[in-house]
Coordinates of C-alpha atoms in Angstrom, one line a residue:
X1 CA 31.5 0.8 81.1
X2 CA 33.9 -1.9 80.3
X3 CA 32.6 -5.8 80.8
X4 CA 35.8 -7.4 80.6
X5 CA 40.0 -6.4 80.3
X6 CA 39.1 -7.2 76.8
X7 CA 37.3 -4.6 76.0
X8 CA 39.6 -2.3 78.1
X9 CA 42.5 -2.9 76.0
X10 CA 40.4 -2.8 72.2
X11 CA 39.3 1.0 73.7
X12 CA 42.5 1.6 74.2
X13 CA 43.9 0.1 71.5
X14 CA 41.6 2.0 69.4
X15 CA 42.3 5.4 71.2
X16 CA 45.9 4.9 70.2
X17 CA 45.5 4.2 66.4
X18 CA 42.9 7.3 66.9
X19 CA 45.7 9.9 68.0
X20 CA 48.5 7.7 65.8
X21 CA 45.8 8.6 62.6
X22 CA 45.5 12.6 63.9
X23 CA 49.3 12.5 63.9
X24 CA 50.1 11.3 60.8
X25 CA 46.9 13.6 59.9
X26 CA 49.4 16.6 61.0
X27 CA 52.5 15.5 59.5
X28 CA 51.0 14.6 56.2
X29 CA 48.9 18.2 55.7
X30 CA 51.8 20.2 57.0
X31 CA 54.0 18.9 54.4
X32 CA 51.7 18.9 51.5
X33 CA 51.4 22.9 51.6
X34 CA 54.9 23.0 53.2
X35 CA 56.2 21.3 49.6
X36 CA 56.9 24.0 47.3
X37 CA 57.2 21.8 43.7
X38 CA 53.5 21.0 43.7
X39 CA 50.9 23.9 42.6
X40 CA 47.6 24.6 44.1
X41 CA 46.1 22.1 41.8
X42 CA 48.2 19.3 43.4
X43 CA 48.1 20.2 46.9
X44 CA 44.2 20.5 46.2
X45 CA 43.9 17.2 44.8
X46 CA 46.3 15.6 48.0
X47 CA 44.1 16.9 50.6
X48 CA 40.8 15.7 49.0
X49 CA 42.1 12.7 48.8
X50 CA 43.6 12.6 52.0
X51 CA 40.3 13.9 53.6
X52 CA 38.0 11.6 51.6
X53 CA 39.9 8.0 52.1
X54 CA 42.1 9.0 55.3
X55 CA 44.2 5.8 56.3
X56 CA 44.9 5.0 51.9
X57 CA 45.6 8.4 51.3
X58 CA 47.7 8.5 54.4
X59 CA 49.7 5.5 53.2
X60 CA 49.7 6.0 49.0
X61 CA 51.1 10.0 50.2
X62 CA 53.9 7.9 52.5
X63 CA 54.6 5.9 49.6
X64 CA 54.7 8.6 46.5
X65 CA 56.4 11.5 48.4
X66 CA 57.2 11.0 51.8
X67 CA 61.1 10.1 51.1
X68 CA 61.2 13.9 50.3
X69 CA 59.6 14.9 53.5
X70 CA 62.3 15.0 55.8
X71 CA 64.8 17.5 53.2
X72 CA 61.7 19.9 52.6
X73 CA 61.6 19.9 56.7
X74 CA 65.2 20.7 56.7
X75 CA 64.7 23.1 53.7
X76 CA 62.1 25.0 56.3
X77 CA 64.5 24.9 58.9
X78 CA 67.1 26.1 57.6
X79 CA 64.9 29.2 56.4
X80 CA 63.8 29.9 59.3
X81 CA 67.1 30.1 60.6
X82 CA 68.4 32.4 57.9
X83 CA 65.5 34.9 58.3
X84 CA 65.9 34.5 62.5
X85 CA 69.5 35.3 62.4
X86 CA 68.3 38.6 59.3
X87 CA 66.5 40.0 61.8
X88 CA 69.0 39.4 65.4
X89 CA 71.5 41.1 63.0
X90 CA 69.2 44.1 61.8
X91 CA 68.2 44.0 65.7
X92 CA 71.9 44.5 66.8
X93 CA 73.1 46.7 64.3
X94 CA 76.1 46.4 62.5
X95 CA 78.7 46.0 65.1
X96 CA 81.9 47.7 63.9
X97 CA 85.3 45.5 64.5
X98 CA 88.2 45.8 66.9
X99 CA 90.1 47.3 64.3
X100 CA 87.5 49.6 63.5
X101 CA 87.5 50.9 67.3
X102 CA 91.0 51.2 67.3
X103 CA 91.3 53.5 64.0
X104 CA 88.5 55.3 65.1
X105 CA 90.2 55.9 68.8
X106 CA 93.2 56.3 67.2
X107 CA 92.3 59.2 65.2
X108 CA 90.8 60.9 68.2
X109 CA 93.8 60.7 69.7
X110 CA 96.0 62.3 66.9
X111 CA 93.1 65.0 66.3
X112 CA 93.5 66.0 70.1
X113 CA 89.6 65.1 71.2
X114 CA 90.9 62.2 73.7
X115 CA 94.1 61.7 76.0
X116 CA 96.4 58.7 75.7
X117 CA 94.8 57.1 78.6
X118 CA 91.5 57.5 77.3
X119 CA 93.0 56.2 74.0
X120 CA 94.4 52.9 75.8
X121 CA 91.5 52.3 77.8
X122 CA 89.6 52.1 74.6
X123 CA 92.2 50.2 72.9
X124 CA 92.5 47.2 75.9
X125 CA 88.0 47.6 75.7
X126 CA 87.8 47.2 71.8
X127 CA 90.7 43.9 72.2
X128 CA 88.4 42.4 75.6

C-alpha cells in the first residue's frame, strides 16, 4: 500500500489536515447560525461560501468574525445555564425557608394541632 515512510507520513499528514478541515468545518457552521446579529441572508451567504471555497472561506470567516466567537459561545452557555437551573427550580418546587417552617410550626403549636415536642422537633429539622 505504502512504497516508502514517505508516503506513510504524507497519508498521514493528509489525514490530519482532513479531520483538522472537518473541525474547523464544525466550529465555523455551529457559530454562524449560533450568531444571533446576522439574518438569514447573512448566515445564507456564510455557508455558501464556506461550502463552495472551504479552506478561504474557513480562513476570511476566522479573520472577519471569529474574535466574536468565543463571547457568543459564552453568551450560549450561559443560557443554557439560566434555562437548566428554570427548570431544576420549577422541578423542585419552591422550597419555603427556615423561617417559613418555624412560623408555620409555630402557629400549629399556638392553634393546639401539634405538642411542644413535636413543635421543637420541627424547629431543630427546619434549622439542620
Amino acid at each position: 500500500m505504502f512504497n516508502d515512510n514517505g508516503s506513510f507520513l504524507l497519508a498521514l499528514f493528509e489525514f490530519f489536515l482532513f479531520f483538522a478541515w472537518f473541525m474547523c468545518l464544525f466550529w465555523v457552521f455551529g457559530d454562524i447560525f449560533r450568531s444571533s446579529d446576522l439574518g438569514g441572508g447573512g448566515k445564507t451567504l456564510w455557508v455558501i461560501f464556506v461550502i463552495l471555497v472551504p479552506w478561504l472561506g474557513i480562513l476570511v470567516y476566522l479573520i472577519a468574525r471569529g474574535g466574536g466567537m468565543q463571547q457568543r459561545q459564552l453568551e450560549q452557555a450561559k443560557a443554557m445555564r439560566a434555562a437548566q437551573d428554570e427548570y431544576i427550580q420549577s422541578v423542585a418546587g419552591s422550597s419555603s425557608s427556615a423561617t417559613d417552617q418555624i412560623a408555620s410550626a409555630k402557629s400549629l403549636l399556638d392553634s393546639g394541632a401539634i405538642t411542644q415536642a413535636e413543635f421543637d422537633s420541627l424547629k431543630a429539622k427546619a434549622l439542620a
